[in-house]
Coordinates of C-alpha atoms in Angstrom, one line a residue:
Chain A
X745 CA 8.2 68.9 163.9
X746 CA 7.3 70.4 167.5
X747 CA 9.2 73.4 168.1
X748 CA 9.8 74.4 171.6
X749 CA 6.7 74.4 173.7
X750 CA 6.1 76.1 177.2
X751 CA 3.9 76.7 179.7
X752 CA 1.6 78.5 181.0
X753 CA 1.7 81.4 178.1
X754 CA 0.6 83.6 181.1
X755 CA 0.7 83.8 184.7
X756 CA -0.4 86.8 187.4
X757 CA 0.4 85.9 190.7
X758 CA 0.8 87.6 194.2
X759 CA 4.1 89.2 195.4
X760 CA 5.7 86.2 197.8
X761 CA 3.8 83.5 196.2
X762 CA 5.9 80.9 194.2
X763 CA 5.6 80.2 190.4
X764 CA 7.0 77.9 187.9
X765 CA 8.0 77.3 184.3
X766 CA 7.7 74.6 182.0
X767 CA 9.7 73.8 178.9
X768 CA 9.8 71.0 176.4
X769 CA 12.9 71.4 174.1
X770 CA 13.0 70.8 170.4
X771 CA 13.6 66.6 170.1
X772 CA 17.5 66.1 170.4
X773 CA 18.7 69.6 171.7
X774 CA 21.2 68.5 174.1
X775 CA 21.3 72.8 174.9
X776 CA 18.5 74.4 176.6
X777 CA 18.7 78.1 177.9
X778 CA 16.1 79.7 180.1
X779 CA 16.1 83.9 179.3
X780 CA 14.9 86.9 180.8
X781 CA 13.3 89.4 178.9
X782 CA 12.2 93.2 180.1
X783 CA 9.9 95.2 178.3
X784 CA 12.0 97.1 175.6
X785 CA 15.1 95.0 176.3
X786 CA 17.0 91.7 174.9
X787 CA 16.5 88.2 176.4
X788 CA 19.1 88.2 179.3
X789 CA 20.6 84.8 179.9
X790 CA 19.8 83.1 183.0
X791 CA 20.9 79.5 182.6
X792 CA 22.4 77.5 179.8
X793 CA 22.2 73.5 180.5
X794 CA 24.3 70.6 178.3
X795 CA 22.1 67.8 178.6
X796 CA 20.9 67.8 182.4
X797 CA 23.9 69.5 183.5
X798 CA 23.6 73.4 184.1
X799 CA 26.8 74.8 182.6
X800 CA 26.0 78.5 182.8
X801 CA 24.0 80.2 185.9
X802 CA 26.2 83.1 186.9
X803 CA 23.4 85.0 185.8
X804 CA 20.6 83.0 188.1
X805 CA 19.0 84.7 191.3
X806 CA 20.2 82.0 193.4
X807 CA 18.5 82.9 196.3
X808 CA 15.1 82.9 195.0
X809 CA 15.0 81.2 191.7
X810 CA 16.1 77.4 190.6
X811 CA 15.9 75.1 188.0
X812 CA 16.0 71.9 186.7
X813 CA 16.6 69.6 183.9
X814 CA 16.2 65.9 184.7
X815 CA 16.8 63.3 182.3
X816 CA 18.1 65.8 180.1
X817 CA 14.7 67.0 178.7
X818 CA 12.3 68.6 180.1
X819 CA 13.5 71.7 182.1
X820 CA 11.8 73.9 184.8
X821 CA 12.6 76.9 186.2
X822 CA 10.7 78.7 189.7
X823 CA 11.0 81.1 191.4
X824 CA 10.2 81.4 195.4
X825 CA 9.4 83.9 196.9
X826 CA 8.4 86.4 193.6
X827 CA 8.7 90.1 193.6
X828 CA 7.3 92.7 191.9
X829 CA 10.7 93.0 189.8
X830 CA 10.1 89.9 188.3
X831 CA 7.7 90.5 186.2
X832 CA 9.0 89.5 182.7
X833 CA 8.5 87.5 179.7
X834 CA 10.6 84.0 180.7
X835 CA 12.1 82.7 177.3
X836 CA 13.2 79.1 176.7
X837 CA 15.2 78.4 173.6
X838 CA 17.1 75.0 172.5
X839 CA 20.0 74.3 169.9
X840 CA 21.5 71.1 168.9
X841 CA 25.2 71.9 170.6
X842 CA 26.2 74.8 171.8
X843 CA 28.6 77.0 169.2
X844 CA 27.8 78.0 166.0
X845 CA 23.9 76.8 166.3
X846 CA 21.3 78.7 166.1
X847 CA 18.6 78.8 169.0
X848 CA 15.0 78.3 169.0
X849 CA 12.9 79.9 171.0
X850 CA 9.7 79.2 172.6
X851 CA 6.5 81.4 173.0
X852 CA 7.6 82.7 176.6
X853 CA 5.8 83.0 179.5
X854 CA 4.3 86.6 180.6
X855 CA 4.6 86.6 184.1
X856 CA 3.2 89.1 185.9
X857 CA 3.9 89.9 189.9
X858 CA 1.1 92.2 191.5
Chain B
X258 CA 32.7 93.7 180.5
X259 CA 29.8 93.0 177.7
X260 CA 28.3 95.5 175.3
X261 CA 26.0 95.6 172.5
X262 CA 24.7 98.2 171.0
X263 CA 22.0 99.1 168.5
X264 CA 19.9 101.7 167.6
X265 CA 16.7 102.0 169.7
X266 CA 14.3 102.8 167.0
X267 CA 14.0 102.8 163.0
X268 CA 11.2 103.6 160.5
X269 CA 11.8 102.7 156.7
X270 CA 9.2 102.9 153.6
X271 CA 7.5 100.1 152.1
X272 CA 9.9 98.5 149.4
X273 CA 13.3 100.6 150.5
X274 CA 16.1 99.4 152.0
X275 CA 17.2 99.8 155.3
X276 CA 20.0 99.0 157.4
X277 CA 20.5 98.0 161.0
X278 CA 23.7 98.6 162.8
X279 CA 25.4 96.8 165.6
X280 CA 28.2 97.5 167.8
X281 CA 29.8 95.2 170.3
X282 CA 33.1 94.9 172.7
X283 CA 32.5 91.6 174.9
X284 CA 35.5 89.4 176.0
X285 CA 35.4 86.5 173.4
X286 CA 33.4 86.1 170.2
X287 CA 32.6 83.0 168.1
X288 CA 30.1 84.2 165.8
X289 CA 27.7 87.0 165.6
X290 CA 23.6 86.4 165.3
X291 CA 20.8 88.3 164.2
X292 CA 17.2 87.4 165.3
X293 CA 13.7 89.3 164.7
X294 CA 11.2 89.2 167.3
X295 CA 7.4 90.1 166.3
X296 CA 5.4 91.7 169.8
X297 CA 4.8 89.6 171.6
X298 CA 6.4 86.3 169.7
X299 CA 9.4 84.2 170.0
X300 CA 12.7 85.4 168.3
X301 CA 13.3 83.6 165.7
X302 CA 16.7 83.6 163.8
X303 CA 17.8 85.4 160.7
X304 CA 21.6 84.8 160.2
X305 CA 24.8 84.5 162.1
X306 CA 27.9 85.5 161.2
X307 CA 31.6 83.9 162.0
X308 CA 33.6 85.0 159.4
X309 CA 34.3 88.9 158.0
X310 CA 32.6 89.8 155.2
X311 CA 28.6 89.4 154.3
X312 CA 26.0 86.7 153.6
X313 CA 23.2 87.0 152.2
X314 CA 19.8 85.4 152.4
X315 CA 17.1 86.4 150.2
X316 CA 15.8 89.9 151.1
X317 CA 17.9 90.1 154.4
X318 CA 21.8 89.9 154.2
X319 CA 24.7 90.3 156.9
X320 CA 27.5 91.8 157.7
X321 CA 30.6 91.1 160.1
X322 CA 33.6 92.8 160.8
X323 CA 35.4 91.8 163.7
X324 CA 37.9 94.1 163.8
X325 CA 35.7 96.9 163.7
X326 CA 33.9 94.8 166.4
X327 CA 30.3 95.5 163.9
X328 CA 28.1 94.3 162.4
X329 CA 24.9 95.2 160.2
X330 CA 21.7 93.8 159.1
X331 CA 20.5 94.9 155.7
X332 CA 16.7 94.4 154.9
X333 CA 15.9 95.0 150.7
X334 CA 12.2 95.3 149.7
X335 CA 10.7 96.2 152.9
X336 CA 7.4 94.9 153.7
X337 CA 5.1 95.8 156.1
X338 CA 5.8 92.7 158.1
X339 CA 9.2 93.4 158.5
X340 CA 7.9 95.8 161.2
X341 CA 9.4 94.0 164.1
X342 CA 12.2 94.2 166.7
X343 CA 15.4 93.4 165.6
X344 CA 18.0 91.6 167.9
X345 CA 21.7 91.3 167.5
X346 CA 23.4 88.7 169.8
X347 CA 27.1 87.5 170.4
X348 CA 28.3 84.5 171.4
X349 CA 30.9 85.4 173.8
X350 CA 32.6 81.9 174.0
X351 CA 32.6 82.4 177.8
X352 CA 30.5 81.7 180.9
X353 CA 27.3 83.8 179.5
X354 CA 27.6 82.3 176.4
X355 CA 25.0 84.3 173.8
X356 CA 25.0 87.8 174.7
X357 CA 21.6 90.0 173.6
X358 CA 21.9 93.9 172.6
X359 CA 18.5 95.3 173.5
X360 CA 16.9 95.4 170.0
X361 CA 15.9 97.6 167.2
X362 CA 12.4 98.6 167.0
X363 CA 11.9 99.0 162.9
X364 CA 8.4 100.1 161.7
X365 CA 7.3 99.9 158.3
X366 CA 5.2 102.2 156.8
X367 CA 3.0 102.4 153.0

């Protein structure tokens, strides 16, 4: 079975240009998270959707970064304009419900803002 | 607000035994998880833990205690690919649901 799969694995782009994530959950994961992770540092959570509803973004730059999950699947996540401080390994994990699942997480993507 | 704590860095001998603490005060709690995360890979998970007390899964077992608000992962038989970070996480229950301490960095050595 496919774990979670995203895309690209890397990215380097300019400061002020726009970038997005993709991510294919595991097959039935109604959960899907999109994380945050620093150099040195835990995955930070930056949205948590049930099905194609996003249940948790307090945590989401609003003013710069979105996401969505239509049909429930497939989830991306951009962010417009970038800065430097962006630059971060963007993690997205799935889990059958939420509660008492684990997560599983996908390779990340590196991004890096010059 | 939310905190989770862990020892930065560990190093542990080939074949010993080492363990891992955790600390945490967050608003809610519904279980308690422990992931490892290889450079530059995925985490992936080990255990989680709901209940006091500790479960055990092959070479790695797990402890809870909820009124102490801690936790501890035990690794037996160390092997050199054990070297890897080691994240504990709680699910809050709340609004950020699974909440990440920043990871223990164990090395491995002969």
């Amino acid at each position: 079975e496919a774990g979670v799969v995203q895309s690209p694995r890397y990215k380097i782009i300019e400061k002020k240009q726009p970038v997005a994530f993709w991510c294919n959950p595991i097959s039935g994961h109604n959960t899907l998270y999109w994380y945050r992770q620093n150099l040195g540092q835990g995955p930070e959570l930056l949205i948590r959707y049930e099905n194609e509803e996003a249940v948790d973004d307090s945590q989401l730059p609003k003013d710069r970064f979105s996401a969505e999950r239509l049909k429930g699947v497939d989830s991306t996540l951009k962010i417009q304009p970038a800065e430097l401080g962006d630059s971060a390994v963007y993690l997205c994990a799935s889990s059958l419900r939420q509660g008492n699942t684990e997560a599983f997480f996908g390779q990340g993507t590196r991004l890096t803002v010059v | 607000g939310q905190n989770i704590d862990q020892p930065t860095e560990m190093t542990a001998t080939e074949g010993a035994i080492v363990q891992i603490n955790c600390t945490y005060q967050t608003s809610g709690f519904n279980g308690l998880f422990w992931y490892q995360q290889h450079a530059g890979e995925a985490p992936t998970f080990l255990s989680y833990n709901v209940l006091d007390g500790l479960e055990e899964k092959g070479r790695f077992s797990s402890f809870l205690s909820r009124s102490k608000g801690y936790s501890y992962l035990l690794l037996k038989e160390l092997q050199m690919k054990d070297s890897a970070s080691y994240l504990c996480a709680v699910d809050t229950g709340g609004y950020n649901k699974l909440i990440f301490g920043a990871g223990t960095r164990l090395a491995v050595h002969p």
